[in-house]
Tab-separated table of C-alpha atoms in Angstrom:
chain	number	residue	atom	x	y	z
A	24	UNK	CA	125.876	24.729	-4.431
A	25	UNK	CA	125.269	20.818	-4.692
A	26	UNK	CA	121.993	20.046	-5.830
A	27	UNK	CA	122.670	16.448	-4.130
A	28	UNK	CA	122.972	18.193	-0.498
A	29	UNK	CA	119.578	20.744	-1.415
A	30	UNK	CA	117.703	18.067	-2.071
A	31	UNK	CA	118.875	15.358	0.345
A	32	UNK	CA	119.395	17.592	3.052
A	33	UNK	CA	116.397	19.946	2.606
A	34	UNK	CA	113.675	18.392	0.797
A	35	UNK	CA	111.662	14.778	0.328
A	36	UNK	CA	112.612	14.482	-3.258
A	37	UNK	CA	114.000	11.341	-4.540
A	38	UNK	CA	117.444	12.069	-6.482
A	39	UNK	CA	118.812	9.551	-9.178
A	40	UNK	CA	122.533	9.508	-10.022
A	41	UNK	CA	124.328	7.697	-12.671
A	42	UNK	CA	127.739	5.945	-13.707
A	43	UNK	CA	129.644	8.837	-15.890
A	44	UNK	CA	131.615	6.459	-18.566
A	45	UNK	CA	134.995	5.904	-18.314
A	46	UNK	CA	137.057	8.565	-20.683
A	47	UNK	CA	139.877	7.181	-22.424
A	48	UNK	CA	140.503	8.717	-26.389
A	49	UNK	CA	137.290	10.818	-27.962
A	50	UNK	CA	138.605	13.565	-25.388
A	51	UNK	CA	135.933	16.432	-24.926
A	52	UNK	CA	133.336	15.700	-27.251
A	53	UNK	CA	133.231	12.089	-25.588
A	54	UNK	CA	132.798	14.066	-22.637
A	55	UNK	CA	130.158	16.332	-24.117
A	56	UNK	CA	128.408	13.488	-26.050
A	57	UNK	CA	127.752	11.684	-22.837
A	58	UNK	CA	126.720	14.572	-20.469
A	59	UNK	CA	124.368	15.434	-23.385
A	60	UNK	CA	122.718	12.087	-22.597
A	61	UNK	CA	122.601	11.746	-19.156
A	62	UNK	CA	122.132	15.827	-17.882
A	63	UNK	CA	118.161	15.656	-18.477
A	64	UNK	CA	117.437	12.210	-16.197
A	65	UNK	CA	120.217	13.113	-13.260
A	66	UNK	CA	120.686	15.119	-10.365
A	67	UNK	CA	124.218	14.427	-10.015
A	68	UNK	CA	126.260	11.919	-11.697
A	69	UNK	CA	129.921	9.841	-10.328
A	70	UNK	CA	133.141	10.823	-11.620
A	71	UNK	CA	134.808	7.102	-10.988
A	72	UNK	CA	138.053	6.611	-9.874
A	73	UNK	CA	139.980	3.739	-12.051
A	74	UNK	CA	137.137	1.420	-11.817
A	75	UNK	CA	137.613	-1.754	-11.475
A	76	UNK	CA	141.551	-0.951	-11.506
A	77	UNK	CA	141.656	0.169	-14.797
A	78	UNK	CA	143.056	3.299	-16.152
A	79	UNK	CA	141.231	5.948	-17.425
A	80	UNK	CA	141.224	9.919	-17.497
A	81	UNK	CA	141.710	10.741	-13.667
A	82	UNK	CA	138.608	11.523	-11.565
A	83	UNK	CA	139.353	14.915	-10.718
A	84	UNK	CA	139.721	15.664	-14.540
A	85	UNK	CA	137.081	14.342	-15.232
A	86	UNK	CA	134.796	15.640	-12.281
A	87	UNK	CA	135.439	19.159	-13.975
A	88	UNK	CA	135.012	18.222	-17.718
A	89	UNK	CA	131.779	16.797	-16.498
A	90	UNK	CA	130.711	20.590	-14.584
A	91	UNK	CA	131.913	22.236	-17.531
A	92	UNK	CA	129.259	20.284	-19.405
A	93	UNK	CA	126.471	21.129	-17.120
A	94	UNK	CA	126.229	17.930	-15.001
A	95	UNK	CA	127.048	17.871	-11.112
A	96	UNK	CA	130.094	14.958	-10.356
A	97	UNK	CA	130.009	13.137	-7.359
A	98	UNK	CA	133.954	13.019	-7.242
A	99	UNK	CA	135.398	9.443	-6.254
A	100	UNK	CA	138.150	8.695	-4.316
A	101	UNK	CA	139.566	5.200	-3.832
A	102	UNK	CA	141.908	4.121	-1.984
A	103	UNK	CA	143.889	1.589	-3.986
A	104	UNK	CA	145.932	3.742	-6.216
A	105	UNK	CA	146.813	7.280	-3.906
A	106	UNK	CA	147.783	7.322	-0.588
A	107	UNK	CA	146.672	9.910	2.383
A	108	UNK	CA	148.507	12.647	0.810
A	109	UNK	CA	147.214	12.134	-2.868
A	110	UNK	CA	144.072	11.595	-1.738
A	111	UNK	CA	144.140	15.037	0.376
A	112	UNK	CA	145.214	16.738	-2.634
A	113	UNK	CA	142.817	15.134	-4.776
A	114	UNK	CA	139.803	16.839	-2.607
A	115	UNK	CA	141.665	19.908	-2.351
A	116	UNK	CA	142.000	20.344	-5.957
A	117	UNK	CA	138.322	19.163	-6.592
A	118	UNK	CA	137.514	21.872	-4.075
A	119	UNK	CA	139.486	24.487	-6.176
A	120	UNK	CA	137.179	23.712	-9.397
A	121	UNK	CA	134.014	24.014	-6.786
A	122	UNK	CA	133.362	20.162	-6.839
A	123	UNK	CA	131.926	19.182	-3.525
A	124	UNK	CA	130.137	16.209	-3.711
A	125	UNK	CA	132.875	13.550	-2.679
A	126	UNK	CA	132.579	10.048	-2.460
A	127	UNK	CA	135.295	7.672	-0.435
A	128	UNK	CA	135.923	4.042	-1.284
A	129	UNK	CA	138.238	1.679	-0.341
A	130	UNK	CA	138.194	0.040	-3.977
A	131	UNK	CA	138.515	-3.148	-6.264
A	132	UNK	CA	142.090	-4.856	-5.707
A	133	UNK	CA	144.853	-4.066	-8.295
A	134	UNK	CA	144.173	-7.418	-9.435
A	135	UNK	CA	140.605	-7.075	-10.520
A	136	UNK	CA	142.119	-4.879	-13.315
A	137	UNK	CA	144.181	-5.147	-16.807
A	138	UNK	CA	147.517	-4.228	-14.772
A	139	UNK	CA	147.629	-6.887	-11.648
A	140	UNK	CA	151.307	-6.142	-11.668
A	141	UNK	CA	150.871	-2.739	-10.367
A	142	UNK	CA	151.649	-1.909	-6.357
A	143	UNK	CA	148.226	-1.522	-4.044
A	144	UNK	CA	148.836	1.080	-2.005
A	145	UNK	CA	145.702	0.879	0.424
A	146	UNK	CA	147.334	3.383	2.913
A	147	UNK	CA	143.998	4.230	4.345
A	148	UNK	CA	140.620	2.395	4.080
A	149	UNK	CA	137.559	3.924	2.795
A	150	UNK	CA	136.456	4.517	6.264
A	151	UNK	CA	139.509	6.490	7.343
A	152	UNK	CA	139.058	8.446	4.274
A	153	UNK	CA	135.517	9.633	4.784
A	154	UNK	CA	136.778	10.939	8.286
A	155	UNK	CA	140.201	12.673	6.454
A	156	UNK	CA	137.590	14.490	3.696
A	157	UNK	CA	134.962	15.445	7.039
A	158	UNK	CA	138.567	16.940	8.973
A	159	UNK	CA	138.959	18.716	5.667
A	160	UNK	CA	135.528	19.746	5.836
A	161	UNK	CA	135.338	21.488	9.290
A	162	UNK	CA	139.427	22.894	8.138
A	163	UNK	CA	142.035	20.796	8.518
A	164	UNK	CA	144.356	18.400	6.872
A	165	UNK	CA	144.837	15.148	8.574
A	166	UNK	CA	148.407	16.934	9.990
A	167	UNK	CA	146.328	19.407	11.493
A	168	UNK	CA	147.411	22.361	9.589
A	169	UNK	CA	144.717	24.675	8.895
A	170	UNK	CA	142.384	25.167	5.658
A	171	UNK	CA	140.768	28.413	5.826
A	172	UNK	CA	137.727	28.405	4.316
A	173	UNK	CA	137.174	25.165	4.776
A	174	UNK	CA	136.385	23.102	1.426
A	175	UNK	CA	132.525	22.739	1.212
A	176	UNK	CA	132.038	18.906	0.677
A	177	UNK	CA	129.357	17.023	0.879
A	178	UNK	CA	130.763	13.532	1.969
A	179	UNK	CA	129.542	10.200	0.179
A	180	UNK	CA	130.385	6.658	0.519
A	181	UNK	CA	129.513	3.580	-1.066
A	182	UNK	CA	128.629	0.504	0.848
A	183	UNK	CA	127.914	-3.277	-0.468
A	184	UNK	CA	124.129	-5.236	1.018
A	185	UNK	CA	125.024	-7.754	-0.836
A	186	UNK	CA	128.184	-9.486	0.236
A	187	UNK	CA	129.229	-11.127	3.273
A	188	UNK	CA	128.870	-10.733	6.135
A	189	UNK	CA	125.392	-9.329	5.636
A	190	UNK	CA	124.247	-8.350	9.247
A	191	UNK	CA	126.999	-6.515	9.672
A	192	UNK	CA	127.346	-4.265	6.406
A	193	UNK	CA	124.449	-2.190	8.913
A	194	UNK	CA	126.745	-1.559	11.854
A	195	UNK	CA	129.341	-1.060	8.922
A	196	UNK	CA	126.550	1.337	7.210
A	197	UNK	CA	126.768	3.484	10.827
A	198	UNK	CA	130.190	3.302	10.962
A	199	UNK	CA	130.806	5.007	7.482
A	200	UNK	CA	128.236	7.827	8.852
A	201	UNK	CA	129.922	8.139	11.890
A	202	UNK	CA	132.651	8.704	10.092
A	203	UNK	CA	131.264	11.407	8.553
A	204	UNK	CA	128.833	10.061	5.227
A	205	UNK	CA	126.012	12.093	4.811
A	206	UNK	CA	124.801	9.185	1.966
A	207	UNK	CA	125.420	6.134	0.969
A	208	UNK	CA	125.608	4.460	-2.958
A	209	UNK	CA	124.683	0.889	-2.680
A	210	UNK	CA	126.588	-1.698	-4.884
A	211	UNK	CA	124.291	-3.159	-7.438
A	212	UNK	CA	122.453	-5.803	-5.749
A	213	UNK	CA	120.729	-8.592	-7.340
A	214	UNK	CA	119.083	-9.668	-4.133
A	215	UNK	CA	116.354	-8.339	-3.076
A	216	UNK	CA	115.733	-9.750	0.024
A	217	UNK	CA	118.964	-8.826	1.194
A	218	UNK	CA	118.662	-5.502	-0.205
A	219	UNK	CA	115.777	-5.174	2.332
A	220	UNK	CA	117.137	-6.642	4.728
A	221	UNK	CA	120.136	-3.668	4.737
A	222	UNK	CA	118.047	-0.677	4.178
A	223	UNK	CA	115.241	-2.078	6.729
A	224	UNK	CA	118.111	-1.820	9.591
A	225	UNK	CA	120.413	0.684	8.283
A	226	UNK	CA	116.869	2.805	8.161
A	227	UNK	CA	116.869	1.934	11.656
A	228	UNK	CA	120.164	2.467	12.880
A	229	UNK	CA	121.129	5.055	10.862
A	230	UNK	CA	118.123	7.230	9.948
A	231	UNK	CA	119.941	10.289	9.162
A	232	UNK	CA	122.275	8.294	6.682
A	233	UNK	CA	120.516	8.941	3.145
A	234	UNK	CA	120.730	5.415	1.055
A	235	UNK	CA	120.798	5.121	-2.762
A	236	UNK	CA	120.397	1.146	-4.365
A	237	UNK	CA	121.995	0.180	-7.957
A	238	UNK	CA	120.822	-1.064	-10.698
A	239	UNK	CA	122.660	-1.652	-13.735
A	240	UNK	CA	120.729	-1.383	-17.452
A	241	UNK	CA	122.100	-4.464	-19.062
A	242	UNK	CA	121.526	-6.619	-22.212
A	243	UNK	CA	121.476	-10.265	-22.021
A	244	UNK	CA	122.275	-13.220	-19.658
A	245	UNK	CA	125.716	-13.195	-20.733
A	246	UNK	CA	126.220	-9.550	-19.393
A	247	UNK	CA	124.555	-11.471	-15.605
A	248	UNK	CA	127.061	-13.677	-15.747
A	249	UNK	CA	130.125	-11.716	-16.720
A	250	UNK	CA	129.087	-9.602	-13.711
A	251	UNK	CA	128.248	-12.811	-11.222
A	252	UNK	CA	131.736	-13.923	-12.612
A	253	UNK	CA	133.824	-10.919	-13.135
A	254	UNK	CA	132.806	-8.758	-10.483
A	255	UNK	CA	134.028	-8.792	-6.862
A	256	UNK	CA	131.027	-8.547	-4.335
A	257	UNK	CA	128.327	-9.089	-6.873
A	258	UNK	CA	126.025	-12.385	-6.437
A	259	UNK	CA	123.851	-12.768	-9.126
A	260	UNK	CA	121.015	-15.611	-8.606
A	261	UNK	CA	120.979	-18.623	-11.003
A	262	UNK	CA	117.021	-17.972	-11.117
A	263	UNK	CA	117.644	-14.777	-12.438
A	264	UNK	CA	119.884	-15.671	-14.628
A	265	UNK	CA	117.695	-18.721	-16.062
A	266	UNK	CA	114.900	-16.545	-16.285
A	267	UNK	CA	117.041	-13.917	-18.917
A	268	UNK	CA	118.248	-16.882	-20.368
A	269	UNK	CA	114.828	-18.867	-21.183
A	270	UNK	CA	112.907	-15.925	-22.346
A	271	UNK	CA	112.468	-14.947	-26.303
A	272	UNK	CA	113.259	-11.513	-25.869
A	273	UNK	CA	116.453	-11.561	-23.554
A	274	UNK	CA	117.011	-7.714	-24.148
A	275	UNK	CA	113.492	-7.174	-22.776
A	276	UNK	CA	113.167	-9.859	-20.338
A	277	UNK	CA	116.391	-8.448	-18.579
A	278	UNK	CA	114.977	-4.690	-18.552
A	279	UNK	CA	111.501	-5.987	-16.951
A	280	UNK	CA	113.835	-7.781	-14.346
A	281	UNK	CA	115.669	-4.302	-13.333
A	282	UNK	CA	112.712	-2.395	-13.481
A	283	UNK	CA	111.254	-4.872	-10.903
A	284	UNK	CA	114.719	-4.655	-8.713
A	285	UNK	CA	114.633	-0.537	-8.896
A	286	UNK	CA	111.026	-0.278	-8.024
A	287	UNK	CA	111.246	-2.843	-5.387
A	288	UNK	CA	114.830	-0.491	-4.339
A	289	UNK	CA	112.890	2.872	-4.371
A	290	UNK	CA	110.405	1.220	-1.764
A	291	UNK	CA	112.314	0.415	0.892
A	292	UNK	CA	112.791	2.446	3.649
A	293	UNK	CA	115.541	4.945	4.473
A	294	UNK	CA	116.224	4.554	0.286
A	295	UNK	CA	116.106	8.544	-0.765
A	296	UNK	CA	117.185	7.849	-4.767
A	297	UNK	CA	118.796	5.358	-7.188
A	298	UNK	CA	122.162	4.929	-8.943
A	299	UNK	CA	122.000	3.661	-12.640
A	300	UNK	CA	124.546	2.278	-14.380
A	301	UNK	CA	123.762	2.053	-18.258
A	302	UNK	CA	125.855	-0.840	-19.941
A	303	UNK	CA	123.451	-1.199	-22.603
A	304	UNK	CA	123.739	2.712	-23.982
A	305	UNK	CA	120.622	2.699	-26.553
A	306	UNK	CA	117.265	4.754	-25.565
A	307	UNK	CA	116.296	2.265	-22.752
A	308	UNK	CA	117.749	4.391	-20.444
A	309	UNK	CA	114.852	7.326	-21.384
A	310	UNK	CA	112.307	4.677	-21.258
A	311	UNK	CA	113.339	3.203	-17.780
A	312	UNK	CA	113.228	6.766	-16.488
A	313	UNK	CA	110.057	7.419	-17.811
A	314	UNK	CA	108.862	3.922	-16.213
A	315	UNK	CA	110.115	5.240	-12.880
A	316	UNK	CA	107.624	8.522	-13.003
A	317	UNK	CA	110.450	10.691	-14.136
A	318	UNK	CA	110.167	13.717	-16.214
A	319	UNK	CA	113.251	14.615	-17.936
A	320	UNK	CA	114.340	18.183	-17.586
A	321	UNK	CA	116.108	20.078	-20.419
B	23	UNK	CA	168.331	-2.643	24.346
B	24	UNK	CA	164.872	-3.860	25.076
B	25	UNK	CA	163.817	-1.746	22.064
B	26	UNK	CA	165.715	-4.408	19.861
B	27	UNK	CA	165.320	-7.424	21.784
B	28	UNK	CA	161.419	-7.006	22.524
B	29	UNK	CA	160.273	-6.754	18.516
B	30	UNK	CA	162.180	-10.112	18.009
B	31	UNK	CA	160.567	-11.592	21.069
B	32	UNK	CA	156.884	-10.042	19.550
B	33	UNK	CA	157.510	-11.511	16.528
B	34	UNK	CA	158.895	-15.193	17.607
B	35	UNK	CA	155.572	-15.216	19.092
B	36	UNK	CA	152.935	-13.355	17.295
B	37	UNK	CA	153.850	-14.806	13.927
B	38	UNK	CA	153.168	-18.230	14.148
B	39	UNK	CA	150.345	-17.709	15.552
B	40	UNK	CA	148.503	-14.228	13.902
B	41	UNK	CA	150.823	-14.239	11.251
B	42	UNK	CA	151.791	-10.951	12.609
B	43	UNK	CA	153.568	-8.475	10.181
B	44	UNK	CA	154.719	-6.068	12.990
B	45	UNK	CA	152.947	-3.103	12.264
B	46	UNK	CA	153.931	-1.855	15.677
B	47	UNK	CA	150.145	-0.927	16.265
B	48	UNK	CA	148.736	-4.026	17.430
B	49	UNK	CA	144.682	-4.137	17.670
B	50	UNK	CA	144.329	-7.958	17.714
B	51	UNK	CA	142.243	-7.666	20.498
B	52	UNK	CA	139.687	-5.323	18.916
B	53	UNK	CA	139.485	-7.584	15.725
B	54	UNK	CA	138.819	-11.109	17.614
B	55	UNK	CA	141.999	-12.210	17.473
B	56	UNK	CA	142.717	-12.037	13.766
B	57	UNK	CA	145.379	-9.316	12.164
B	58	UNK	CA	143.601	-7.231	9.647
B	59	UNK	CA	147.630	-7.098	8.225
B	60	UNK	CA	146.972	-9.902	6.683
B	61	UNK	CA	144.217	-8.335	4.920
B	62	UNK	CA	145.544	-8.161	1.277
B	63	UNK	CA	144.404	-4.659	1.151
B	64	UNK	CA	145.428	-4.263	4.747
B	65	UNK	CA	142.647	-2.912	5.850
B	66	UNK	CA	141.850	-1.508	9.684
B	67	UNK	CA	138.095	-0.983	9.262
B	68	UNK	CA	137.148	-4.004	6.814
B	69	UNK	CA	135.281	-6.165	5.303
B	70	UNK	CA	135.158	-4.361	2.241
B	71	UNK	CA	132.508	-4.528	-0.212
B	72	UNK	CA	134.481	-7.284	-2.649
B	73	UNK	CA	133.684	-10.228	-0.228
B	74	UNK	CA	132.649	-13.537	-1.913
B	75	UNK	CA	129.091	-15.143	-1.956
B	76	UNK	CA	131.168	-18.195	0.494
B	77	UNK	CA	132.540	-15.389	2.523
B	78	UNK	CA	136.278	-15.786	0.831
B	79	UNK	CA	138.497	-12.687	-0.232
B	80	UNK	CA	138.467	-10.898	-3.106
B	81	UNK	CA	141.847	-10.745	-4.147
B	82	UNK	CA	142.733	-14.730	-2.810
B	83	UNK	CA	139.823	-16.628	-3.491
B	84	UNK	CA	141.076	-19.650	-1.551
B	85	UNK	CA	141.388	-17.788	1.625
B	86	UNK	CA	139.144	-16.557	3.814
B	87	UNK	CA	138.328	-13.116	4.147
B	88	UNK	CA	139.867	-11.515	7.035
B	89	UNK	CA	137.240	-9.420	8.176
B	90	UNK	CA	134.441	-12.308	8.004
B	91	UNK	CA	136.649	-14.499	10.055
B	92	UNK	CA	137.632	-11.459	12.454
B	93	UNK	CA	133.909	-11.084	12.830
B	94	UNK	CA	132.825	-14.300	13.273
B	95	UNK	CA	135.381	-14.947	15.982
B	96	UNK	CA	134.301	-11.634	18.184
B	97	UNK	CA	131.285	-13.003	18.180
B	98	UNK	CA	132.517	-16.734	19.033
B	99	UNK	CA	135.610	-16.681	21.056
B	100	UNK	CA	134.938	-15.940	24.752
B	101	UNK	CA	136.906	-12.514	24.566
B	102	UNK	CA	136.359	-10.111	26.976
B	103	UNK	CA	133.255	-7.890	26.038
B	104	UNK	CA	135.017	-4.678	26.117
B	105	UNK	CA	137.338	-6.197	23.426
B	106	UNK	CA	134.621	-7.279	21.566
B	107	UNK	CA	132.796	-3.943	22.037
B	108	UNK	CA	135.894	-2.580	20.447
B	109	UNK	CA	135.398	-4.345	17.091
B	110	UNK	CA	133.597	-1.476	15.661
B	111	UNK	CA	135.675	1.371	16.594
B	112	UNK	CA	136.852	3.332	13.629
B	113	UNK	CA	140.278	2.429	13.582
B	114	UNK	CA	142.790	5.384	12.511
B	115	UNK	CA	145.317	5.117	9.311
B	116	UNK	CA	148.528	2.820	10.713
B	117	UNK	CA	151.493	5.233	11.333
B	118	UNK	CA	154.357	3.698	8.906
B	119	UNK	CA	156.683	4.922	11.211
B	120	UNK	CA	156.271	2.123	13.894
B	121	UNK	CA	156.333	-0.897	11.517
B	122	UNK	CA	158.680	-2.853	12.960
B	123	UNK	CA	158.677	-1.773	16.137
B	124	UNK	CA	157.302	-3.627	19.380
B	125	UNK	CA	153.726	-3.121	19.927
B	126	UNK	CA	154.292	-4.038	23.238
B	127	UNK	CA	155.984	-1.209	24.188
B	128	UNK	CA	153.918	1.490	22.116
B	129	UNK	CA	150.954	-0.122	23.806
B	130	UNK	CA	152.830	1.111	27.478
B	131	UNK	CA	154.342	4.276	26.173
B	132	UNK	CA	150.776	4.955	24.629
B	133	UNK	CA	152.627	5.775	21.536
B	134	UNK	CA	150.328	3.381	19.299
B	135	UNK	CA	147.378	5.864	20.458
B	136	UNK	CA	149.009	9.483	19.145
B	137	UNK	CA	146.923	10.174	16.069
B	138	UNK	CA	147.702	13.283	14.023
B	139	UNK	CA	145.960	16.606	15.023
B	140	UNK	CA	143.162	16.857	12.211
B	141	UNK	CA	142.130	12.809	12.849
B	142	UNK	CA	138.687	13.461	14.937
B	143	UNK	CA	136.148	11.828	15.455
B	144	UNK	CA	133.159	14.223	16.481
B	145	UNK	CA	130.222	11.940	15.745
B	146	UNK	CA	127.078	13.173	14.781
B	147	UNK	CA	129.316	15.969	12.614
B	148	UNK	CA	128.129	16.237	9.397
């Protein structure tokens, strides 16, 4: 049963979801060591998939070392690296190990990664995928050929407020839920107004489409601007960025400005949780919880 | 015959213009007049999330994004609005198979339309 679907499906309760850390050596006690951390702030928590095309322990191995640990993955699945049969099989086998929150993504290029040499594959889009995983869902492969039961999956996507073209990521927003999205993880946005702007008309448009912002728990200026820099489809303001950079206290200057940008997020309408991504890994992230209203549960 | 003569013709055509990479599934018309081919990540149901603060792609910086331009230009060209109505369909995954081929004559034969059984699109099933 996926506490993500109980509670954005049958109840008014915000949920929060985090980043789960890219595995590469430490093997299970790295696993352990972070679901330890993040299991009493988070409903459910994103297996990634190669982020930012570099790679790590797969998601689907990780999705389960993560259950196995007592935290619920949202399994993703991007598109850059598997093509319409890998990423069938990649659900399926999720499925087998009772994972059903899934989340679809068309992905960072091969070249925002440590291996630019590598062949995209891109054989479906994100969109396309979401509709592959909701065919799976009501028992079939894309071929047609039955799946009996039908995998329980609760379908996710991810969607971006912030970049060009920005009227349209809305009719984008209903396209993805169309396809069959029952939620949607925002990029992290460093624009408010924009931010806004996107939830104010998906909210609109899409009212059944349940939308959770970003934020990411950072450290300094120089972590802004590797992100405004690095990043693809991340816009971080120069104000912002002057501000972190003139204060005394960067650390805390930068924490003040995403607890600002997440309760500013969790007002907006149609906005039913938050994603945090922790780059800074100290005990901020207990203390930013605890500034949101949130009780840790143990 | 035609089936060998008509791709060359297609092409001789489409790619000067379109830059057409004969995907044999043509849906120019849908996308204001730009091929999302030429997408680097070839997408059919783009932008994606990577686009640049100018509106440039993620993978060439110098260029354009597809998407932004194919948007733009359903909204500027004077299309037909049933094309333009088009642009947000949910485009299904190109069949390799026809790459190559002359959409021209899948458009008659209606082969460019045969999806594969379990592609459906039931909104408002969720």
């Amino acid at each position: 049963m996926s506490v993500l679907r109980e509670k954005l499906e049958h109840t008014d309760d915000l949920v929060f979801t985090a980043e789960f850390p890219s595995i590469d050596g430490g093997g299970m006690a790295a696993v352990e060591k972070n679901a330890a951390r993040l299991a009493p702030w988070f409903d459910a928590v994103n297996a990634t998939d190669n982020p930012a095309a570099h790679a790590h322990a797969s998601n689907t191995t990780t999705a389960i070392a993560m259950k196995m640990h007592g935290l619920e993955p949202i399994m993703q699945i991007v598109c850059r690296d598997k093509n319409r049969l890998a990423i069938q099989s990649d659900m399926m086998g999720a499925s087998l190990h009772g994972i059903t929150n899934i989340s679809l993504l068309t992905g960072d290029d091969v070249t925002a990664g440590d291996e630019p040499q590598a062949r995209r594959v891109f054989d479906v889009d994100g969109i396309q995928a979401i509709n592959i995983a909701r065919g799976m869902a009501t028992g079939s492969y894309l071929s047609g050929r039955k799946i009996d039961p039908a995998p329980d999956f609760y379908i996710g996507a991810v969607e971006n407020a912030g970049a060009p073209p920005f009227d349209y990521r809305i009719q984008r927003a209903l396209k993805k839920y169309r396809a069959g999205a029952n939620f949607l993880q925002l990029q992290i946005c460093y624009h408010p107004d924009r931010l806004e702007a996107f939830c104010k008309g998906a909210a609109e448009l899409v009212p059944d489409l349940k939308l959770i912002p970003a934020v990411a728990l950072v450290k300094s200026a120089k972590s802004l601007n590797f992100m405004n820099d690095k990043i693809a489809g991340i816009d971080v303001p120069a104000a912002s960025i002057a501000r972190i950079q003139s204060a005394s206290d960067q650390r805390e200057e930068v924490y003040q400005l995403t607890l600002e940008l997440a309760k500013h997020a969790l007002s907006l309408p149609g906005v039913r949780g938050l994603h945090i991504t922790d780059f800074r890994h100290d005990d901020s992230l207990a203390q930013f919880m605890s500034d949101l209203a949130r009780v840790p549960s143990y | 015959m035609l089936k060998k003569l008509l791709p060359l013709v297609e092409h001789a055509l489409k790619a000067p213009v379109w830059d057409c990479r004969m995907c044999g599934q043509c849906v120019l018309h849908s996308t204001g007049m730009t091929c999302p081919m030429t997408c680097p990540k070839t997408l059919r149901n783009g932008p994606c999330g990577g686009v640049r603060e100018n509106g440039n792609c993620e993978v060439k910086p110098e260029m354009k994004c597809i998407w932004v331009k194919a948007y733009d230009r359903t909204i500027s060209l004077p299309l037909p609005k049933v094309w333009k109505e088009h642009y947000n369909d949910i485009r299904p995954p190109v069949d390799m198979r026809l790459e190559g081929s002359s959409s021209w004559i899948n458009l008659v034969t209606k082969r460019d339309q045969q999806t594969p059984a379990g592609w459906s699109l039931k909104d408002g099933s969720h």
